[in-house]
Amino acid sequence: MATRELKGQIEFFEKFGQMLSAGVPLGVTLRLLKEDLGSRGVKKEVTKICVQLETMDAKFKKFPEAFDPKFFGPCVRAMVRAGVLGGTLDYACLKIANCLRAELPGR
């Protein structure tokens, strides 16, 4: 994965986890992040997640299915799924950011 995309995903999952932890509802968090993120690639993916979430009738357990496997790796999607099922999505997002940070070149 390109360094820019990786940094964009780190930014997304850090902010996502922090906002959820603060009690901001999932849909609101995604809409705010869509406007706030610097990475165009991540912005595009978050927009697709928002659209899919709306068509899922907000079925939270199906939320992990909205993460495109072409953009988000299998470990990331598995951790999102575990966070949803375990009720710890905020914590899972922060852990994902840490794992992705470890993949940055020169670390």
CSV table of C-alpha atoms in Angstrom, one decimal:
chain,number,residue,atom,x,y,z
A,1,MET,CA,0.0,0.0,0.0
A,2,ALA,CA,1.3,3.5,-0.8
A,3,THR,CA,2.5,5.5,2.1
A,4,ARG,CA,-0.1,8.3,1.4
A,5,GLU,CA,-3.0,5.8,1.5
A,6,LEU,CA,-1.6,4.2,4.7
A,7,LYS,CA,-1.3,7.6,6.4
A,8,GLY,CA,-4.9,8.4,5.3
A,9,GLN,CA,-6.1,5.1,6.8
A,10,ILE,CA,-4.3,5.8,10.0
A,11,GLU,CA,-5.8,9.3,10.2
A,12,PHE,CA,-9.3,7.8,9.5
A,13,PHE,CA,-9.1,5.0,12.1
A,14,GLU,CA,-7.6,7.3,14.8
A,15,LYS,CA,-10.3,9.9,14.4
A,16,PHE,CA,-13.0,7.3,14.0
A,17,GLY,CA,-12.1,5.5,17.2
A,18,GLN,CA,-11.8,8.8,19.2
A,19,MET,CA,-15.2,10.1,18.0
A,20,LEU,CA,-16.9,6.8,18.7
A,21,SER,CA,-15.3,6.7,22.1
A,22,ALA,CA,-16.6,10.2,22.9
A,23,GLY,CA,-20.1,8.9,22.1
A,24,VAL,CA,-20.6,10.4,18.7
A,25,PRO,CA,-23.1,8.2,16.8
A,26,LEU,CA,-21.7,6.1,13.9
A,27,GLY,CA,-23.5,7.8,11.1
A,28,VAL,CA,-22.6,11.3,12.3
A,29,THR,CA,-19.0,10.2,12.8
A,30,LEU,CA,-18.7,8.9,9.3
A,31,ARG,CA,-20.4,12.0,7.8
A,32,LEU,CA,-18.0,14.4,9.7
A,33,LEU,CA,-14.9,12.3,8.8
A,34,LYS,CA,-15.9,12.3,5.2
A,35,GLU,CA,-15.6,16.1,5.2
A,36,ASP,CA,-12.5,16.3,7.5
A,37,LEU,CA,-10.1,13.7,6.0
A,38,GLY,CA,-7.2,14.9,3.9
A,39,SER,CA,-6.6,11.7,1.8
A,40,ARG,CA,-8.8,11.6,-1.3
A,41,GLY,CA,-8.6,7.8,-1.4
A,42,VAL,CA,-9.8,7.4,2.1
A,43,LYS,CA,-12.5,10.1,1.6
A,44,LYS,CA,-13.8,8.2,-1.4
A,45,GLU,CA,-13.9,5.0,0.6
A,46,VAL,CA,-15.7,6.7,3.6
A,47,THR,CA,-18.2,8.1,1.2
A,48,LYS,CA,-18.9,4.6,-0.1
A,49,ILE,CA,-19.2,3.3,3.4
A,50,CYS,CA,-21.8,6.0,4.2
A,51,VAL,CA,-23.8,5.1,1.2
A,52,GLN,CA,-23.7,1.4,2.0
A,53,LEU,CA,-24.6,2.1,5.7
A,54,GLU,CA,-27.7,4.1,4.5
A,55,THR,CA,-28.8,1.2,2.3
A,56,MET,CA,-28.3,-1.3,5.1
A,57,ASP,CA,-31.0,0.4,7.1
A,58,ALA,CA,-28.4,1.0,9.8
A,59,LYS,CA,-28.0,-2.7,10.6
A,60,PHE,CA,-24.9,-2.2,12.7
A,61,LYS,CA,-23.8,-5.9,12.5
A,62,LYS,CA,-23.5,-5.6,8.7
A,63,PHE,CA,-21.3,-2.5,9.0
A,64,PRO,CA,-18.0,-4.4,8.4
A,65,GLU,CA,-19.3,-5.5,5.0
A,66,ALA,CA,-19.1,-1.9,3.9
A,67,PHE,CA,-15.3,-1.9,4.0
A,68,ASP,CA,-14.1,-2.6,0.5
A,69,PRO,CA,-11.6,-5.5,0.4
A,70,LYS,CA,-9.8,-3.8,-2.5
A,71,PHE,CA,-8.9,-0.9,-0.2
A,72,PHE,CA,-8.9,-2.2,3.3
A,73,GLY,CA,-6.8,-5.3,4.1
A,74,PRO,CA,-8.2,-8.5,5.6
A,75,CYS,CA,-6.7,-7.8,9.0
A,76,VAL,CA,-8.4,-4.4,9.1
A,77,ARG,CA,-11.7,-5.8,8.1
A,78,ALA,CA,-11.4,-8.6,10.6
A,79,MET,CA,-10.6,-6.1,13.4
A,80,VAL,CA,-13.6,-4.0,12.4
A,81,ARG,CA,-15.8,-7.1,12.5
A,82,ALA,CA,-14.5,-8.1,15.9
A,83,GLY,CA,-15.0,-4.6,17.2
A,84,VAL,CA,-18.6,-4.5,16.0
A,85,LEU,CA,-19.5,-8.0,17.4
A,86,GLY,CA,-17.7,-7.3,20.7
A,87,GLY,CA,-19.2,-3.9,21.2
A,88,THR,CA,-15.7,-2.3,21.1
A,89,LEU,CA,-15.5,-0.7,17.7
A,90,ASP,CA,-13.9,2.4,19.2
A,91,TYR,CA,-11.1,0.4,20.7
A,92,ALA,CA,-10.7,-1.7,17.6
A,93,CYS,CA,-10.3,1.4,15.4
A,94,LEU,CA,-7.5,2.8,17.6
A,95,LYS,CA,-5.8,-0.6,17.5
A,96,ILE,CA,-6.1,-0.7,13.7
A,97,ALA,CA,-4.5,2.7,13.6
A,98,ASN,CA,-1.6,1.4,15.7
A,99,CYS,CA,-1.1,-1.7,13.5
A,100,LEU,CA,-1.2,0.4,10.4
A,101,ARG,CA,1.3,2.9,11.9
A,102,ALA,CA,3.7,0.0,12.4
A,103,GLU,CA,3.6,-0.7,8.6
A,104,LEU,CA,4.9,2.8,7.7
A,105,PRO,CA,8.2,2.8,6.0
A,106,GLY,CA,11.2,3.9,8.0
A,107,ARG,CA,9.7,2.9,11.3
